[in-house]
Amino acid sequence: MHHRTLGGGDGPRISALCLGAMPFGTTVDERTAFALLDHFAEAGGTFVDTANNYGCWVPGATGDESERVLGRWLRSRRAADRTVLATKAGARPDPARGPRWPANAEGLGAGALRTALDGSLRRLGTDRVDLYYAHIEDRTVPLAETVEALAGFVRDGRVGTLGASNHATWRLAEARQHAAARGLPGFRAVQQRHTYLRPRPDSPTGLQRETDEELLDYAAAHPELTLLGYSPLVEGAYTREDRPLPDRYDHPGTVIRTRVLAEVAAECGATANQVVLAWLMGGAVPVVPVLGVSSVAQLDECLAALDLVLDPYQRARLDTA
């Protein structure tokens, strides 16, 4: 397993791949989740990602499921000290805000964040998380309130590093500037949707935000900021005929990029998934892919991407397709 530093020189060491726990306890049962976590750890993986609302959209689920499964695994394997643990706040359903999610998301107010962190620590069975994200933008709350509340968690020792997910680049930059001006810990990681294919410019974003050129430029100018990419393999659509591409990628550019991706994969003797992961990890702005897998075989395919090195010509073809 390759490793890197999260959020700059004094951040924790993390594995170059992050295991996403979003489906654990809902569409991935606990036994399978434990097998995935065990296999990832045996391969040298140390970085695991969850949130306090995963998977609240599954019928009958509440949002507790992923954190609870992960907490049980951490305790049963005594793995807390060797796991870099990330979770998120801001998108959990709050019944007091109405019956429908995501309209009733808890938001990023100071009180909501305190309640969210207390709940996450309880479900995870720990007194600290290594990386804590503001999960989705909340423009109803002053940015200063969110930044200062999160900084308080770092000061109290309950959070190690702060991150933002699904935020516009200008909001990320403004939040970091506010923190820096006041000597507060600011966002040192950002997690957005990121894959090889590019979405249509007019595709609706909803809660999720794609990594775009503006964010890549910002990350290149601020190397202390770690960029993570979720849904890097678009739910299996690169390699499975039963998984069509999401509508956001339905445009002529996808045809060209898919063809070049297949050509490079054939040259490398690799799968398209492995080429996508290698392309993300080895770019000018290195990305930590957050893996969404549901079987050990899928995880093994992803782990093999760590040993795949694209030559400059292959990378240039992929970049310019």
PDB file of C-alpha atoms in Angstrom, residues 13-151:
ATOM      1  CA  ARG A  13      -0.286   9.446   7.267  1.00  0.00           C
ATOM      2  CA  ILE A  14      -3.060   7.931   5.159  1.00  0.00           C
ATOM      3  CA  SER A  15      -3.243   5.146   2.613  1.00  0.00           C
ATOM      4  CA  ALA A  16      -3.344   6.333  -1.002  1.00  0.00           C
ATOM      5  CA  LEU A  17      -6.754   4.683  -1.350  1.00  0.00           C
ATOM      6  CA  CYS A  18      -9.625   5.355   1.051  1.00  0.00           C
ATOM      7  CA  LEU A  19     -12.301   2.755   1.748  1.00  0.00           C
ATOM      8  CA  GLY A  20     -15.772   4.279   1.618  1.00  0.00           C
ATOM      9  CA  ALA A  21     -18.240   2.850   4.140  1.00  0.00           C
ATOM     10  CA  MET A  22     -21.377   4.492   2.732  1.00  0.00           C
ATOM     11  CA  PRO A  23     -23.349   1.258   2.039  1.00  0.00           C
ATOM     12  CA  PHE A  24     -22.265  -0.584   5.180  1.00  0.00           C
ATOM     13  CA  GLY A  25     -25.239  -1.729   7.226  1.00  0.00           C
ATOM     14  CA  THR A  26     -27.761  -1.109   4.440  1.00  0.00           C
ATOM     15  CA  THR A  27     -27.049  -2.407   0.929  1.00  0.00           C
ATOM     16  CA  VAL A  28     -23.842  -4.084   2.160  1.00  0.00           C
ATOM     17  CA  ASP A  29     -24.532  -6.314   5.163  1.00  0.00           C
ATOM     18  CA  GLU A  30     -22.358  -6.280   8.246  1.00  0.00           C
ATOM     19  CA  ARG A  31     -20.599  -9.570   7.512  1.00  0.00           C
ATOM     20  CA  THR A  32     -19.523  -8.361   4.078  1.00  0.00           C
ATOM     21  CA  ALA A  33     -18.560  -4.954   5.485  1.00  0.00           C
ATOM     22  CA  PHE A  34     -16.296  -6.622   8.064  1.00  0.00           C
ATOM     23  CA  ALA A  35     -14.697  -8.763   5.335  1.00  0.00           C
ATOM     24  CA  LEU A  36     -13.994  -5.647   3.259  1.00  0.00           C
ATOM     25  CA  LEU A  37     -12.552  -3.740   6.207  1.00  0.00           C
ATOM     26  CA  ASP A  38     -10.399  -6.720   7.217  1.00  0.00           C
ATOM     27  CA  HIS A  39      -9.066  -7.187   3.697  1.00  0.00           C
ATOM     28  CA  PHE A  40      -8.354  -3.481   3.275  1.00  0.00           C
ATOM     29  CA  ALA A  41      -6.464  -3.390   6.569  1.00  0.00           C
ATOM     30  CA  GLU A  42      -4.495  -6.531   5.686  1.00  0.00           C
ATOM     31  CA  ALA A  43      -3.420  -4.833   2.439  1.00  0.00           C
ATOM     32  CA  GLY A  44      -2.085  -1.872   4.409  1.00  0.00           C
ATOM     33  CA  GLY A  45      -5.139   0.355   4.041  1.00  0.00           C
ATOM     34  CA  THR A  46      -5.578   2.765   6.927  1.00  0.00           C
ATOM     35  CA  PHE A  47      -8.058   5.410   5.717  1.00  0.00           C
ATOM     36  CA  VAL A  48     -11.820   4.813   6.072  1.00  0.00           C
ATOM     37  CA  ASP A  49     -14.612   7.265   5.243  1.00  0.00           C
ATOM     38  CA  THR A  50     -18.201   7.466   6.492  1.00  0.00           C
ATOM     39  CA  ALA A  51     -20.845  10.081   7.403  1.00  0.00           C
ATOM     40  CA  ASN A  52     -23.565  10.560   9.981  1.00  0.00           C
ATOM     41  CA  ASN A  53     -26.330  10.199   7.376  1.00  0.00           C
ATOM     42  CA  TYR A  54     -25.231   7.088   5.422  1.00  0.00           C
ATOM     43  CA  GLY A  55     -27.559   5.575   4.098  1.00  0.00           C
ATOM     44  CA  CYS A  56     -30.646   7.473   5.235  1.00  0.00           C
ATOM     45  CA  TRP A  57     -32.140   7.292   1.726  1.00  0.00           C
ATOM     46  CA  VAL A  58     -32.455   3.488   1.858  1.00  0.00           C
ATOM     47  CA  PRO A  59     -36.015   2.456   2.848  1.00  0.00           C
ATOM     48  CA  GLY A  60     -36.140   1.739   6.569  1.00  0.00           C
ATOM     49  CA  ALA A  61     -32.721   3.251   7.311  1.00  0.00           C
ATOM     50  CA  THR A  62     -32.058   6.172   9.646  1.00  0.00           C
ATOM     51  CA  GLY A  63     -28.496   7.251   8.820  1.00  0.00           C
ATOM     52  CA  ASP A  64     -27.013   5.482  11.862  1.00  0.00           C
ATOM     53  CA  GLU A  65     -26.123   2.342   9.956  1.00  0.00           C
ATOM     54  CA  SER A  66     -22.677   2.995   8.466  1.00  0.00           C
ATOM     55  CA  GLU A  67     -21.156   4.600  11.552  1.00  0.00           C
ATOM     56  CA  ARG A  68     -22.518   1.857  13.794  1.00  0.00           C
ATOM     57  CA  VAL A  69     -21.109  -0.952  11.637  1.00  0.00           C
ATOM     58  CA  LEU A  70     -17.765   0.795  11.428  1.00  0.00           C
ATOM     59  CA  GLY A  71     -17.747   1.341  15.181  1.00  0.00           C
ATOM     60  CA  ARG A  72     -18.409  -2.339  15.839  1.00  0.00           C
ATOM     61  CA  TRP A  73     -15.560  -3.295  13.504  1.00  0.00           C
ATOM     62  CA  LEU A  74     -13.145  -0.856  15.165  1.00  0.00           C
ATOM     63  CA  ARG A  75     -13.945  -2.313  18.580  1.00  0.00           C
ATOM     64  CA  SER A  76     -13.943  -5.968  17.564  1.00  0.00           C
ATOM     65  CA  ARG A  77     -10.603  -5.651  15.757  1.00  0.00           C
ATOM     66  CA  ARG A  78      -9.118  -3.140  18.211  1.00  0.00           C
ATOM     67  CA  ALA A  79      -8.295  -1.143  15.113  1.00  0.00           C
ATOM     68  CA  ALA A  80      -8.934   2.437  16.222  1.00  0.00           C
ATOM     69  CA  ASP A  81      -5.246   3.243  16.746  1.00  0.00           C
ATOM     70  CA  ARG A  82      -4.280   2.076  13.252  1.00  0.00           C
ATOM     71  CA  THR A  83      -7.246   3.549  11.365  1.00  0.00           C
ATOM     72  CA  VAL A  84      -7.497   7.119  10.082  1.00  0.00           C
ATOM     73  CA  LEU A  85     -11.197   7.734  10.512  1.00  0.00           C
ATOM     74  CA  ALA A  86     -13.234  10.315   8.606  1.00  0.00           C
ATOM     75  CA  THR A  87     -16.879  11.198   9.083  1.00  0.00           C
ATOM     76  CA  LYS A  88     -19.142  14.102   8.153  1.00  0.00           C
ATOM     77  CA  ALA A  89     -21.919  16.360   9.450  1.00  0.00           C
ATOM     78  CA  GLY A  90     -24.549  18.556   7.885  1.00  0.00           C
ATOM     79  CA  ALA A  91     -26.667  16.209   5.780  1.00  0.00           C
ATOM     80  CA  ARG A  92     -28.357  14.035   8.410  1.00  0.00           C
ATOM     81  CA  PRO A  93     -32.170  14.172   8.430  1.00  0.00           C
ATOM     82  CA  ASP A  94     -33.598  16.303  11.238  1.00  0.00           C
ATOM     83  CA  PRO A  95     -37.289  15.466  11.807  1.00  0.00           C
ATOM     84  CA  ALA A  96     -37.789  18.888  13.396  1.00  0.00           C
ATOM     85  CA  ARG A  97     -37.085  20.421   9.985  1.00  0.00           C
ATOM     86  CA  GLY A  98     -39.726  18.408   8.170  1.00  0.00           C
ATOM     87  CA  PRO A  99     -40.446  14.882   6.923  1.00  0.00           C
ATOM     88  CA  ARG A 100     -38.450  14.847   3.676  1.00  0.00           C
ATOM     89  CA  TRP A 101     -34.734  14.475   3.081  1.00  0.00           C
ATOM     90  CA  PRO A 102     -32.630  16.321   1.952  1.00  0.00           C
ATOM     91  CA  ALA A 103     -34.869  19.350   2.586  1.00  0.00           C
ATOM     92  CA  ASN A 104     -34.701  18.533   6.313  1.00  0.00           C
ATOM     93  CA  ALA A 105     -30.902  18.195   6.477  1.00  0.00           C
ATOM     94  CA  GLU A 106     -29.504  19.275   9.862  1.00  0.00           C
ATOM     95  CA  GLY A 107     -27.293  21.971   8.341  1.00  0.00           C
ATOM     96  CA  LEU A 108     -24.030  23.517   9.499  1.00  0.00           C
ATOM     97  CA  GLY A 109     -25.127  25.728  12.385  1.00  0.00           C
ATOM     98  CA  ALA A 110     -23.013  25.549  15.553  1.00  0.00           C
ATOM     99  CA  GLY A 111     -25.678  23.721  17.554  1.00  0.00           C
ATOM    100  CA  ALA A 112     -26.360  21.194  14.798  1.00  0.00           C
ATOM    101  CA  LEU A 113     -22.657  20.497  14.447  1.00  0.00           C
ATOM    102  CA  ARG A 114     -22.235  19.881  18.180  1.00  0.00           C
ATOM    103  CA  THR A 115     -25.151  17.460  18.185  1.00  0.00           C
ATOM    104  CA  ALA A 116     -23.841  15.769  15.052  1.00  0.00           C
ATOM    105  CA  LEU A 117     -20.344  15.218  16.430  1.00  0.00           C
ATOM    106  CA  ASP A 118     -21.691  13.869  19.733  1.00  0.00           C
ATOM    107  CA  GLY A 119     -23.814  11.369  17.806  1.00  0.00           C
ATOM    108  CA  SER A 120     -20.997  10.294  15.500  1.00  0.00           C
ATOM    109  CA  LEU A 121     -18.561   9.719  18.356  1.00  0.00           C
ATOM    110  CA  ARG A 122     -21.173   7.667  20.189  1.00  0.00           C
ATOM    111  CA  ARG A 123     -21.981   5.485  17.175  1.00  0.00           C
ATOM    112  CA  LEU A 124     -18.314   5.040  16.265  1.00  0.00           C
ATOM    113  CA  GLY A 125     -17.409   4.220  19.862  1.00  0.00           C
ATOM    114  CA  THR A 126     -14.517   6.673  19.991  1.00  0.00           C
ATOM    115  CA  ASP A 127     -13.695  10.017  21.571  1.00  0.00           C
ATOM    116  CA  ARG A 128     -12.028  11.478  18.469  1.00  0.00           C
ATOM    117  CA  VAL A 129     -12.184  11.400  14.668  1.00  0.00           C
ATOM    118  CA  ASP A 130      -9.148  12.113  12.529  1.00  0.00           C
ATOM    119  CA  LEU A 131     -10.978  13.994   9.756  1.00  0.00           C
ATOM    120  CA  TYR A 132     -14.308  15.779  10.114  1.00  0.00           C
ATOM    121  CA  TYR A 133     -16.126  17.175   7.091  1.00  0.00           C
ATOM    122  CA  ALA A 134     -18.768  19.814   6.583  1.00  0.00           C
ATOM    123  CA  HIS A 135     -20.744  17.503   4.338  1.00  0.00           C
ATOM    124  CA  ILE A 136     -22.851  19.790   2.150  1.00  0.00           C
ATOM    125  CA  GLU A 137     -23.093  23.552   1.821  1.00  0.00           C
ATOM    126  CA  ASP A 138     -25.488  25.396   4.089  1.00  0.00           C
ATOM    127  CA  ARG A 139     -25.831  28.981   2.916  1.00  0.00           C
ATOM    128  CA  THR A 140     -28.503  29.704   5.514  1.00  0.00           C
ATOM    129  CA  VAL A 141     -25.781  29.786   8.185  1.00  0.00           C
ATOM    130  CA  PRO A 142     -22.980  32.390   8.243  1.00  0.00           C
ATOM    131  CA  LEU A 143     -19.761  30.782   7.089  1.00  0.00           C
ATOM    132  CA  ALA A 144     -17.978  32.223  10.125  1.00  0.00           C
ATOM    133  CA  GLU A 145     -20.312  30.308  12.451  1.00  0.00           C
ATOM    134  CA  THR A 146     -19.520  27.003  10.779  1.00  0.00           C
ATOM    135  CA  VAL A 147     -15.772  27.633  10.610  1.00  0.00           C
ATOM    136  CA  GLU A 148     -15.530  28.688  14.240  1.00  0.00           C
ATOM    137  CA  ALA A 149     -17.655  25.804  15.523  1.00  0.00           C
ATOM    138  CA  LEU A 150     -15.516  23.271  13.661  1.00  0.00           C
ATOM    139  CA  ALA A 151     -12.321  24.917  14.894  1.00  0.00           C
TER     140      ALA A 151
END
